[in-house]
Coordinates of C-alpha atoms in Angstrom, one line a residue:
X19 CA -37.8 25.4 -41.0
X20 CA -34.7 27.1 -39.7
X21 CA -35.8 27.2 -36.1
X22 CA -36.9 23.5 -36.3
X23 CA -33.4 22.7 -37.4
X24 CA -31.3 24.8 -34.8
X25 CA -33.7 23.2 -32.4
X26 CA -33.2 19.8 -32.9
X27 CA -29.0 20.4 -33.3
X28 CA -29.3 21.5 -29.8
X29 CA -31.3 19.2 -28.5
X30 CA -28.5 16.5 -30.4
X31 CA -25.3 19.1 -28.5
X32 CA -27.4 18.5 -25.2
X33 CA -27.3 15.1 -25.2
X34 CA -23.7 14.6 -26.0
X35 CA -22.8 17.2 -23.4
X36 CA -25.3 15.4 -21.0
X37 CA -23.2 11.8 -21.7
X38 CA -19.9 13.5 -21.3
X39 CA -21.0 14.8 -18.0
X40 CA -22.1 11.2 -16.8
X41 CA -18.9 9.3 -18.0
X42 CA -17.0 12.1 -16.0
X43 CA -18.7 12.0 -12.8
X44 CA -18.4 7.9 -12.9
X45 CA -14.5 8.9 -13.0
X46 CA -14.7 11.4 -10.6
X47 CA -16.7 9.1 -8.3
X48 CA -14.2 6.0 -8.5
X49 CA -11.2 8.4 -7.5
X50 CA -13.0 9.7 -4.7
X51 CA -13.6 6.1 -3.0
X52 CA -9.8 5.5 -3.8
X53 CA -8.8 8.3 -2.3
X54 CA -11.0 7.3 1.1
X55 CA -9.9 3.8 0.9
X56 CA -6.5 5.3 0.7
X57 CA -6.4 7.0 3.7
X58 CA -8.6 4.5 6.0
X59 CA -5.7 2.1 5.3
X60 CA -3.6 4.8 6.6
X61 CA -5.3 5.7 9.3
X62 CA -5.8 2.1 10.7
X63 CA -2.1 1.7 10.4
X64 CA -1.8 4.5 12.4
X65 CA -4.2 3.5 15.1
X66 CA -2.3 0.1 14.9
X67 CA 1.0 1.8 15.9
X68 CA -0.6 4.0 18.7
X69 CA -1.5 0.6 20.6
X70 CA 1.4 -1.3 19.9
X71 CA 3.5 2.4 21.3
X72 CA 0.7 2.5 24.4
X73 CA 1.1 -1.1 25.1
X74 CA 5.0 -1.9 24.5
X75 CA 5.4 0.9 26.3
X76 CA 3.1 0.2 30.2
X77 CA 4.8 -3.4 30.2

């Protein structure tokens, strides 16, 4: 009786430790694509300023 009841409490810890992990990695996730939409912005402003240099520049 014991062993069925340690048992099932952690099956019931696994579960709750298994949600925790998935709301976590959804966070996680979201930061990363904000972090790469971050810095494509930045780099496209970047390329933008290269060709406005190049071509300001061969006039």
């Amino acid at each position: 009786m014991k062993v069925e009841q340690d048992l099932e409490e952690i099956k019931q810890r696994l579960t709750q430790i298994e949600a925790k992990l998935e709301r976590g990695s959804t966070s996680g996730r979201i930061i990363k694509y904000m972090i790469i939409i971050f810095l494509s912005i930045i780099f496209l402003f970047f390329a933008l300023g290269v060709v406005q240099f190049v071509a300001g520049s061969s006039v």
